[in-house]
Amino acid sequence: DTGVSQDPRHKITKRGQNVTFRCDPISEHNRLYWYRQTLGQGPEFLTYFQNEAQLEKSRLLSDRFSAERPKGSFSTLEIQRTEQGDSAMYLCASSPGDSEAYEQYFGPGTRLTVT
Amino acid sequence: AQKITQTQPGMFVQEKEAVTLDCTYDTSDPSYGLFWYKQPSSGEMIFLIYQGSYDQQNATEGRYSLNFQKARKSANLVISASQLGDSAMYFCAMRAPTQGGSEKLVFGKGMKLTVNP
C-alpha cells in the first residue's frame, strides 16, 4: 500500500499528558499538510511543509503544538499538556510538488481522546 | 476569505437513483479550485472530483460529476446510480492560498448521505 499512513489510529490520553502522532506521506510527495477535524465539522488546516521546511502555521496551532518533518519524509505532530479541547481527529495529507496537481491525498487519521 | 457552505445536513436516496449534493462557495480570487471528498465511517478522506475555475467543461469521474455554475458560485456533486457503499459524509472544499505561499483546503461542514436498499 503506497497511500498516506498515520500512526496511531487511536490515542486515549489523560489531560496534561504529551502525545505524538506520526504521518508517512506518499513517497515522492514533497508537500505535507496537517488538519484537525472536530465532531460535526470539516477538517481545518493546521500546518504545511514543503520538504523539510514548515512554511505555514495556522493560528489554530497554539504553542502547545509542534510539528516537524525531518529529512522531508515522515512528519510528527506533538501536543504538549493536552487539554480536553484537543480531542479531535488529526488528519495528514500529502501532494506532489507539481503546481498543477492540486489534489491532496489523506491518511486514515489519528483519533485523539483526552479524558 | 474563502468560504464553503453546505446547508444539507443529511440526505436519503434509494439505491440506483441519482442524487445531488449542494455546495456554494465564496472567494475573491479569480483562480480557484473546488473539490469533493468522501469520508466513510472509517475516517479517511477520499478524493472524488476536482473542478478548476477556468475549466471549460464540468468535471466527471465515473459515477461522479460536478455541476459547476460559476455565476451562482455553486459546485454541486451529482452521484448517478447510487450504491450502498456511497453512504458516507461528503465534504466540499476549496483550495485557498496561504500567507506562506502554499495552498490549503478550506472545507464545508459536510453532509451525510444514506443510501437505502
CSV table of N, CA, C and O in Angstrom, one decimal, chain B residues 34-99:
chain,number,residue,atom,x,y,z
B,34,LEU,N,-12.2,23.6,-6.8
B,34,LEU,CA,-13.2,23.0,-5.9
B,34,LEU,C,-13.1,21.5,-5.9
B,34,LEU,O,-12.9,20.9,-7.0
B,35,PHE,N,-13.2,20.9,-4.8
B,35,PHE,CA,-13.1,19.5,-4.6
B,35,PHE,C,-14.3,18.9,-3.9
B,35,PHE,O,-15.0,19.6,-3.1
B,36,TRP,N,-14.5,17.7,-4.1
B,36,TRP,CA,-15.4,16.9,-3.3
B,36,TRP,C,-14.7,15.7,-2.7
B,36,TRP,O,-13.9,15.0,-3.5
B,37,TYR,N,-14.8,15.5,-1.4
B,37,TYR,CA,-14.2,14.4,-0.7
B,37,TYR,C,-15.3,13.6,-0.1
B,37,TYR,O,-16.3,14.1,0.4
B,38,LYS,N,-15.1,12.3,0.0
B,38,LYS,CA,-16.0,11.4,0.7
B,38,LYS,C,-15.3,10.9,2.0
B,38,LYS,O,-14.1,10.5,2.0
B,39,GLN,N,-16.0,10.8,3.1
B,39,GLN,CA,-15.4,10.3,4.3
B,39,GLN,C,-16.4,9.2,4.9
B,39,GLN,O,-17.4,9.5,5.6
B,40,PRO,N,-16.0,8.0,4.7
B,40,PRO,CA,-16.8,6.9,5.3
B,40,PRO,C,-16.5,6.9,6.8
B,40,PRO,O,-15.7,7.6,7.3
B,41,SER,N,-17.2,6.0,7.5
B,41,SER,CA,-17.1,5.9,8.9
B,41,SER,C,-15.7,5.6,9.4
B,41,SER,O,-15.3,5.9,10.5
B,42,SER,N,-14.9,5.0,8.5
B,42,SER,CA,-13.5,4.7,8.9
B,42,SER,C,-12.7,6.0,9.1
B,42,SER,O,-11.6,5.9,9.7
B,43,GLY,N,-13.1,7.1,8.5
B,43,GLY,CA,-12.4,8.4,8.8
B,43,GLY,C,-11.6,8.9,7.7
B,43,GLY,O,-11.3,10.1,7.7
B,44,GLU,N,-11.2,8.1,6.8
B,44,GLU,CA,-10.3,8.6,5.7
B,44,GLU,C,-11.0,9.4,4.7
B,44,GLU,O,-12.1,9.1,4.3
B,45,MET,N,-10.4,10.5,4.3
B,45,MET,CA,-10.9,11.4,3.3
B,45,MET,C,-10.5,10.9,1.9
B,45,MET,O,-9.4,10.8,1.6
B,46,ILE,N,-11.5,10.6,1.1
B,46,ILE,CA,-11.3,10.0,-0.2
B,46,ILE,C,-11.6,11.1,-1.3
B,46,ILE,O,-12.8,11.5,-1.3
B,47,PHE,N,-10.7,11.4,-2.1
B,47,PHE,CA,-10.9,12.4,-3.2
B,47,PHE,C,-11.8,11.8,-4.2
B,47,PHE,O,-11.7,10.6,-4.6
B,48,LEU,N,-12.8,12.6,-4.6
B,48,LEU,CA,-13.8,12.2,-5.6
B,48,LEU,C,-13.6,12.9,-6.9
B,48,LEU,O,-13.5,12.3,-8.0
B,49,ILE,N,-13.5,14.2,-6.9
B,49,ILE,CA,-13.5,15.0,-8.1
B,49,ILE,C,-13.0,16.4,-7.9
B,49,ILE,O,-13.1,16.9,-6.8
B,50,TYR,N,-12.5,17.0,-8.9
B,50,TYR,CA,-11.9,18.4,-8.9
B,50,TYR,C,-12.4,19.2,-10.1
B,50,TYR,O,-12.4,18.7,-11.2
B,51,GLN,N,-12.7,20.5,-9.8
B,51,GLN,CA,-13.0,21.4,-10.8
B,51,GLN,C,-12.2,22.7,-10.7
B,51,GLN,O,-12.3,23.3,-9.6
B,52,GLY,N,-11.5,23.0,-11.7
B,52,GLY,CA,-10.8,24.3,-11.7
B,52,GLY,C,-11.7,25.4,-12.2
B,52,GLY,O,-12.6,25.2,-13.0
B,53,SER,N,-11.5,26.6,-11.7
B,53,SER,CA,-12.3,27.7,-12.1
B,53,SER,C,-12.3,28.1,-13.6
B,53,SER,O,-13.2,28.7,-14.1
B,54,TYR,N,-11.2,27.8,-14.2
B,54,TYR,CA,-11.1,28.1,-15.6
B,54,TYR,C,-11.4,26.9,-16.5
B,54,TYR,O,-11.3,27.0,-17.8
B,55,ASP,N,-11.7,25.8,-15.9
B,55,ASP,CA,-12.1,24.6,-16.8
B,55,ASP,C,-13.4,24.9,-17.5
B,55,ASP,O,-14.4,25.4,-16.9
B,56,GLN,N,-13.3,24.6,-18.8
B,56,GLN,CA,-14.5,24.9,-19.7
B,56,GLN,C,-15.6,23.9,-19.5
B,56,GLN,O,-16.8,24.3,-19.6
B,57,GLN,N,-15.3,22.7,-19.2
B,57,GLN,CA,-16.3,21.7,-19.0
B,57,GLN,C,-16.5,21.3,-17.6
B,57,GLN,O,-15.5,21.3,-16.8
B,58,ASN,N,-17.6,20.8,-17.2
B,58,ASN,CA,-17.8,20.2,-15.9
B,58,ASN,C,-17.0,19.0,-15.7
B,58,ASN,O,-17.0,18.1,-16.7
B,59,ALA,N,-16.5,18.8,-14.6
B,59,ALA,CA,-15.6,17.6,-14.3
B,59,ALA,C,-16.5,16.4,-14.2
B,59,ALA,O,-17.6,16.4,-13.6
B,60,THR,N,-16.0,15.2,-14.6
B,60,THR,CA,-16.7,14.0,-14.4
B,60,THR,C,-15.6,12.9,-14.0
B,60,THR,O,-14.5,12.9,-14.6
B,61,GLU,N,-16.0,12.0,-13.1
B,61,GLU,CA,-15.2,10.9,-12.7
B,61,GLU,C,-16.1,9.7,-12.5
B,61,GLU,O,-16.6,9.6,-11.4
B,62,GLY,N,-16.2,8.9,-13.5
B,62,GLY,CA,-17.1,7.7,-13.3
B,62,GLY,C,-18.5,8.1,-13.0
B,62,GLY,O,-19.1,8.8,-13.8
B,63,ARG,N,-19.0,7.7,-11.8
B,63,ARG,CA,-20.4,8.0,-11.5
B,63,ARG,C,-20.6,9.4,-10.9
B,63,ARG,O,-21.7,9.8,-10.6
B,64,TYR,N,-19.4,10.1,-10.7
B,64,TYR,CA,-19.5,11.4,-10.1
B,64,TYR,C,-19.3,12.5,-11.2
B,64,TYR,O,-18.5,12.4,-12.1
B,65,SER,N,-20.1,13.5,-11.1
B,65,SER,CA,-20.0,14.7,-11.9
B,65,SER,C,-20.2,15.9,-11.1
B,65,SER,O,-20.9,15.9,-10.1
B,66,LEU,N,-19.6,17.0,-11.5
B,66,LEU,CA,-19.7,18.2,-10.8
B,66,LEU,C,-20.4,19.2,-11.6
B,66,LEU,O,-20.0,19.5,-12.7
B,67,ASN,N,-21.5,19.7,-11.1
B,67,ASN,CA,-22.4,20.7,-11.8
B,67,ASN,C,-21.9,22.1,-11.3
B,67,ASN,O,-22.3,22.6,-10.3
B,68,PHE,N,-21.0,22.6,-12.1
B,68,PHE,CA,-20.3,23.9,-11.8
B,68,PHE,C,-21.0,25.1,-12.4
B,68,PHE,O,-21.1,25.1,-13.7
B,69,GLN,N,-21.5,25.9,-11.6
B,69,GLN,CA,-22.2,27.1,-12.1
B,69,GLN,C,-21.5,28.3,-11.5
B,69,GLN,O,-21.8,28.8,-10.3
B,70,LYS,N,-20.6,28.9,-12.3
B,70,LYS,CA,-19.7,29.9,-11.8
B,70,LYS,C,-20.5,31.2,-11.3
B,70,LYS,O,-20.1,31.8,-10.3
B,71,ALA,N,-21.4,31.6,-12.1
B,71,ALA,CA,-22.2,32.8,-11.8
B,71,ALA,C,-22.9,32.7,-10.5
B,71,ALA,O,-23.1,33.6,-9.7
B,72,ARG,N,-23.4,31.5,-10.2
B,72,ARG,CA,-24.1,31.2,-9.0
B,72,ARG,C,-23.2,30.8,-7.8
B,72,ARG,O,-23.6,30.6,-6.7
B,73,LYS,N,-21.9,30.7,-8.1
B,73,LYS,CA,-20.9,30.2,-7.2
B,73,LYS,C,-21.4,28.9,-6.5
B,73,LYS,O,-21.4,28.8,-5.3
B,74,SER,N,-21.8,28.0,-7.3
B,74,SER,CA,-22.2,26.7,-6.8
B,74,SER,C,-21.4,25.6,-7.5
B,74,SER,O,-21.0,25.7,-8.7
B,75,ALA,N,-21.2,24.5,-6.8
B,75,ALA,CA,-20.4,23.4,-7.3
B,75,ALA,C,-21.0,22.1,-6.7
B,75,ALA,O,-20.5,21.5,-5.8
B,76,ASN,N,-22.2,21.7,-7.3
B,76,ASN,CA,-22.9,20.6,-6.7
B,76,ASN,C,-22.3,19.3,-7.3
B,76,ASN,O,-22.0,19.2,-8.4
B,77,LEU,N,-22.3,18.3,-6.4
B,77,LEU,CA,-21.9,17.0,-6.8
B,77,LEU,C,-23.1,16.1,-7.2
B,77,LEU,O,-24.1,16.1,-6.4
B,78,VAL,N,-23.0,15.5,-8.3
B,78,VAL,CA,-24.1,14.6,-8.7
B,78,VAL,C,-23.5,13.1,-8.7
B,78,VAL,O,-22.5,12.9,-9.3
B,79,ILE,N,-24.2,12.3,-8.0
B,79,ILE,CA,-23.8,10.9,-8.0
B,79,ILE,C,-24.9,10.1,-8.7
B,79,ILE,O,-26.1,10.2,-8.3
B,80,SER,N,-24.5,9.5,-9.8
B,80,SER,CA,-25.5,8.7,-10.6
B,80,SER,C,-25.5,7.3,-10.0
B,80,SER,O,-24.6,6.8,-9.5
B,81,ALA,N,-26.7,6.6,-10.2
B,81,ALA,CA,-26.8,5.2,-9.8
B,81,ALA,C,-26.2,4.9,-8.4
B,81,ALA,O,-25.2,4.2,-8.3
B,82,SER,N,-26.8,5.5,-7.4
B,82,SER,CA,-26.3,5.3,-6.1
B,82,SER,C,-26.1,3.9,-5.7
B,82,SER,O,-26.9,3.0,-6.0
B,83,GLN,N,-25.0,3.6,-4.9
B,83,GLN,CA,-24.8,2.3,-4.4
B,83,GLN,C,-24.7,2.4,-2.8
B,83,GLN,O,-24.5,3.4,-2.3
B,84,LEU,N,-25.0,1.2,-2.2
B,84,LEU,CA,-25.0,1.2,-0.7
B,84,LEU,C,-23.7,1.7,-0.2
B,84,LEU,O,-23.6,2.3,0.9
B,85,GLY,N,-22.6,1.4,-0.9
B,85,GLY,CA,-21.3,1.9,-0.4
B,85,GLY,C,-21.1,3.4,-0.5
B,85,GLY,O,-20.0,3.9,-0.1
B,86,ASP,N,-22.0,4.1,-1.1
B,86,ASP,CA,-21.9,5.5,-1.2
B,86,ASP,C,-22.3,6.2,0.1
B,86,ASP,O,-22.1,7.4,0.3
B,87,SER,N,-22.9,5.5,1.0
B,87,SER,CA,-23.3,6.0,2.3
B,87,SER,C,-22.1,6.5,3.1
B,87,SER,O,-21.2,5.7,3.4
B,88,ALA,N,-22.0,7.8,3.3
B,88,ALA,CA,-20.8,8.4,4.0
B,88,ALA,C,-21.1,9.9,4.2
B,88,ALA,O,-22.2,10.4,3.8
B,89,MET,N,-20.1,10.6,4.8
B,89,MET,CA,-20.1,12.0,4.8
B,89,MET,C,-19.4,12.5,3.6
B,89,MET,O,-18.5,11.9,3.1
B,90,TYR,N,-20.0,13.6,3.0
B,90,TYR,CA,-19.4,14.2,1.8
B,90,TYR,C,-19.0,15.7,2.1
B,90,TYR,O,-19.9,16.4,2.7
B,91,PHE,N,-17.8,16.0,1.7
B,91,PHE,CA,-17.3,17.4,2.0
B,91,PHE,C,-17.0,18.1,0.7
B,91,PHE,O,-16.3,17.5,-0.1
B,92,CYS,N,-17.4,19.3,0.6
B,92,CYS,CA,-17.0,20.2,-0.5
B,92,CYS,C,-15.8,21.0,0.1
B,92,CYS,O,-15.8,21.4,1.2
B,93,ALA,N,-14.8,21.3,-0.8
B,93,ALA,CA,-13.7,22.0,-0.3
B,93,ALA,C,-13.2,22.9,-1.4
B,93,ALA,O,-13.4,22.6,-2.6
B,94,MET,N,-12.4,23.9,-1.0
B,94,MET,CA,-11.8,24.9,-2.0
B,94,MET,C,-10.4,25.0,-1.7
B,94,MET,O,-10.0,25.1,-0.5
B,95,ARG,N,-9.6,25.1,-2.7
B,95,ARG,CA,-8.2,25.4,-2.4
B,95,ARG,C,-8.0,26.9,-2.2
B,95,ARG,O,-8.5,27.7,-3.0
B,96,ALA,N,-7.2,27.2,-1.2
B,96,ALA,CA,-7.1,28.6,-0.8
B,96,ALA,C,-5.6,28.9,-0.6
B,96,ALA,O,-4.9,28.1,0.0
B,97,PRO,N,-5.1,30.1,-1.0
B,97,PRO,CA,-3.7,30.4,-0.8
B,97,PRO,C,-3.4,30.7,0.7
B,97,PRO,O,-4.3,31.1,1.5
B,98,THR,N,-2.2,30.4,1.1
B,98,THR,CA,-1.8,30.7,2.5
B,98,THR,C,-0.8,31.8,2.4
B,98,THR,O,-0.2,32.2,1.4
B,99,GLN,N,-0.5,32.4,3.6
B,99,GLN,CA,0.4,33.5,3.7
B,99,GLN,C,1.8,33.0,3.3
B,99,GLN,O,2.7,33.8,2.8
